[in-house]
PDB file of N, CA and C in Angstrom:
ATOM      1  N   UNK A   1     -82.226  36.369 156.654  1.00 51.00           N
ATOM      2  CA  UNK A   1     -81.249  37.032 155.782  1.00 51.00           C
ATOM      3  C   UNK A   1     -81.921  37.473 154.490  1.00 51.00           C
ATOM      4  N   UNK A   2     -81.890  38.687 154.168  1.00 56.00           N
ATOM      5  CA  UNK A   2     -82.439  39.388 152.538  1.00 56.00           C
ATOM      6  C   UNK A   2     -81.152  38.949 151.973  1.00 56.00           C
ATOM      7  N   UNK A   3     -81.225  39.355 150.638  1.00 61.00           N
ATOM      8  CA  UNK A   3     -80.512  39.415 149.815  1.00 61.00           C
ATOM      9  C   UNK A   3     -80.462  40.916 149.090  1.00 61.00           C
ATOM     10  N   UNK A   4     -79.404  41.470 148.401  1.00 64.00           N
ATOM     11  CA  UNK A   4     -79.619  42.392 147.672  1.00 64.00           C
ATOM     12  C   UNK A   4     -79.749  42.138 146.113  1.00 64.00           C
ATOM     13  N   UNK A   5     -79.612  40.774 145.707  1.00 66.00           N
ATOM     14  CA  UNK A   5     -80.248  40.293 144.440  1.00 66.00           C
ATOM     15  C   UNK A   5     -81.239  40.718 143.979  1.00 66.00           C
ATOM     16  N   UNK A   6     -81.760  41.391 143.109  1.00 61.00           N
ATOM     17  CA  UNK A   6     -83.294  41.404 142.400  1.00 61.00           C
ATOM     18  C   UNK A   6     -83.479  41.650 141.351  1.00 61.00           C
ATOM     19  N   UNK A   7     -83.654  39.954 140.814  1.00 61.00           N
ATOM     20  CA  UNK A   7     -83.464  39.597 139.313  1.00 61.00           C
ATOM     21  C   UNK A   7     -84.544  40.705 138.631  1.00 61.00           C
ATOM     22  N   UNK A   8     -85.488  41.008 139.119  1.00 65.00           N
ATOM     23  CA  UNK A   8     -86.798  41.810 138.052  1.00 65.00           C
ATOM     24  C   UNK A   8     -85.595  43.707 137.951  1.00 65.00           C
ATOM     25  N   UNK A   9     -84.592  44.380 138.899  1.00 63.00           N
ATOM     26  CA  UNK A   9     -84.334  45.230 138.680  1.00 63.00           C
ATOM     27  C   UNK A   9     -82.108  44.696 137.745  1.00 63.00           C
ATOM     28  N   UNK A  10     -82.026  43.377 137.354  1.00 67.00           N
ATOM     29  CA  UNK A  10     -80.803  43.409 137.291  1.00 67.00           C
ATOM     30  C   UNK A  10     -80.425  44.438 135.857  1.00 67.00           C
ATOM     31  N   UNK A  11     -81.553  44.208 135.100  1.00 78.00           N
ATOM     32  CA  UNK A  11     -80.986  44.814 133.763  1.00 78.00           C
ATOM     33  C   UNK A  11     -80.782  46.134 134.238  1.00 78.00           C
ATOM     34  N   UNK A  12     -81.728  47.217 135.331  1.00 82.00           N
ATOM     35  CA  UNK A  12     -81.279  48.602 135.474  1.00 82.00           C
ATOM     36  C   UNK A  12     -80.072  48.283 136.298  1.00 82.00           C
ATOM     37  N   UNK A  13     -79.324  47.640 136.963  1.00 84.00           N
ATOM     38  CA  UNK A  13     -78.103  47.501 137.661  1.00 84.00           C
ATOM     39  C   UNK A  13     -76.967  47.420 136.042  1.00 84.00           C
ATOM     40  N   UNK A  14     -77.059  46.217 135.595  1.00 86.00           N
ATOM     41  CA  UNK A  14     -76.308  46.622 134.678  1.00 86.00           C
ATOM     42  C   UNK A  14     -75.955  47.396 134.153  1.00 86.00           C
ATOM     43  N   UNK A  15     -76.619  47.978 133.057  1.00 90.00           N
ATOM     44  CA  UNK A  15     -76.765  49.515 132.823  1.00 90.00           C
ATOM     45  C   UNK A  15     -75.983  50.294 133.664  1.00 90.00           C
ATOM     46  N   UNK A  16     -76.065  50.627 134.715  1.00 92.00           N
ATOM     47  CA  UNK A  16     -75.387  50.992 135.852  1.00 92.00           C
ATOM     48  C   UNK A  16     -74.102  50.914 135.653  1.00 92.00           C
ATOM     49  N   UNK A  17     -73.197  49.462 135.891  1.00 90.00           N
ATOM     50  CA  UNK A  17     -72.128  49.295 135.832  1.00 90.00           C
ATOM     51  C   UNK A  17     -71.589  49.666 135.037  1.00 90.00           C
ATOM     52  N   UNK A  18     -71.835  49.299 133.830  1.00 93.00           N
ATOM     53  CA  UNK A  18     -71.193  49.793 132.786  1.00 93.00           C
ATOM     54  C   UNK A  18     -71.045  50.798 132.312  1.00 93.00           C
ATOM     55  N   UNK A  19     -71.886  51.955 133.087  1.00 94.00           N
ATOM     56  CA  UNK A  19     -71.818  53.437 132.665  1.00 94.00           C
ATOM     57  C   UNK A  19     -70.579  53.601 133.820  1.00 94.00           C
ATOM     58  N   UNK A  20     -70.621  53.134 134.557  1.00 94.00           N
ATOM     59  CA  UNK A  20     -69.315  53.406 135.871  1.00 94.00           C
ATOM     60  C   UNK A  20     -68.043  53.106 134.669  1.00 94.00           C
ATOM     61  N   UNK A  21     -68.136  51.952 134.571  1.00 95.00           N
ATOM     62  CA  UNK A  21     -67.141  51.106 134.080  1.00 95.00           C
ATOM     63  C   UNK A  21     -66.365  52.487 132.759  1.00 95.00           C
ATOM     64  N   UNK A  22     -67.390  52.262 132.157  1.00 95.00           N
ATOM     65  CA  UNK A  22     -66.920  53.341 130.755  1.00 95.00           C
ATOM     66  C   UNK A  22     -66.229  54.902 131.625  1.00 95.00           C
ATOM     67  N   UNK A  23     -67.065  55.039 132.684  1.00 95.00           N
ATOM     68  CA  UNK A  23     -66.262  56.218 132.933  1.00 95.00           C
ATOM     69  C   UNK A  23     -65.276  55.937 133.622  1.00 95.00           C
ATOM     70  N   UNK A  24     -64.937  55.191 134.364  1.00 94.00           N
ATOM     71  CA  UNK A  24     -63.437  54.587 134.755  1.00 94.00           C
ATOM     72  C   UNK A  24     -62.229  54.641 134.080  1.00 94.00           C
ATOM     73  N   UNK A  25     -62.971  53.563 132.515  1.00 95.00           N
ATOM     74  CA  UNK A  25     -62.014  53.259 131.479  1.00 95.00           C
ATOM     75  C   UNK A  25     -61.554  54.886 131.234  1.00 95.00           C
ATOM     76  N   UNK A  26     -62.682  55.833 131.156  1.00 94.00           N
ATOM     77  CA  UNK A  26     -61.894  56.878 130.429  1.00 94.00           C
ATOM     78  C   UNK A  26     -61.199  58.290 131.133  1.00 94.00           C
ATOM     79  N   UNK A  27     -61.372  57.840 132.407  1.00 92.00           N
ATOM     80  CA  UNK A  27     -60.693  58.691 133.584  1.00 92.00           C
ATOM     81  C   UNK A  27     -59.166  58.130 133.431  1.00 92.00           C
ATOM     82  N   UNK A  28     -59.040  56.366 133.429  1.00 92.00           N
ATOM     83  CA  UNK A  28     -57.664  55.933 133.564  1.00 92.00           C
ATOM     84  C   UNK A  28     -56.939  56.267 132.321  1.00 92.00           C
ATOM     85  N   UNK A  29     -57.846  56.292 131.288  1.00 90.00           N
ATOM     86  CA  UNK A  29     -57.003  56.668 129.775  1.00 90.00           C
ATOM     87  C   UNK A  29     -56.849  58.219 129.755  1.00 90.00           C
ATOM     88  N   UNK A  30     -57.614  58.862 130.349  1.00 89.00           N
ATOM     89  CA  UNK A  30     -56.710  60.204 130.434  1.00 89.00           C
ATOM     90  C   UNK A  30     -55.824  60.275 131.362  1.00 89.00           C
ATOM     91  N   UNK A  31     -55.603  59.732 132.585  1.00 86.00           N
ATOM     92  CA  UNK A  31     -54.592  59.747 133.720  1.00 86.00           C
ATOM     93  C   UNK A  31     -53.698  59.018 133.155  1.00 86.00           C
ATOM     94  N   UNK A  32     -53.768  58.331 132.122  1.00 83.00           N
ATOM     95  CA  UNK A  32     -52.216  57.548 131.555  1.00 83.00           C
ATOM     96  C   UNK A  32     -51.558  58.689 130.437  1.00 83.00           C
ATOM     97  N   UNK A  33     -52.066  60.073 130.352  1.00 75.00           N
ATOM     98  CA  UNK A  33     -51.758  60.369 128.921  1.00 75.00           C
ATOM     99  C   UNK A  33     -50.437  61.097 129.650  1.00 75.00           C
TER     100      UNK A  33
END
C-alpha cells in the first residue's frame, strides 16, 4: 500500500487548499448576494 502523504511536498499542498478554499469562500459570498 503507498500512501498519498508526502510530508517534503505538504507545504505546496497547502498552499493549494487554501487558494481553493478562498475561492470557494468567494464564489459562495457572491451566490448569497
Amino acid at each position: 500500500m503507498s500512501t498519498a502523504y508526502h510530508p517534503e511536498t505538504n507545504g505546496q499542498s497547502e498552499r493549494t487548499i487554501q487558494t481553493l478554499k478562498d475561492m470557494l469562500r468567494a464564489c459562495a459570498i457572491d451566490f448569497g448576494k
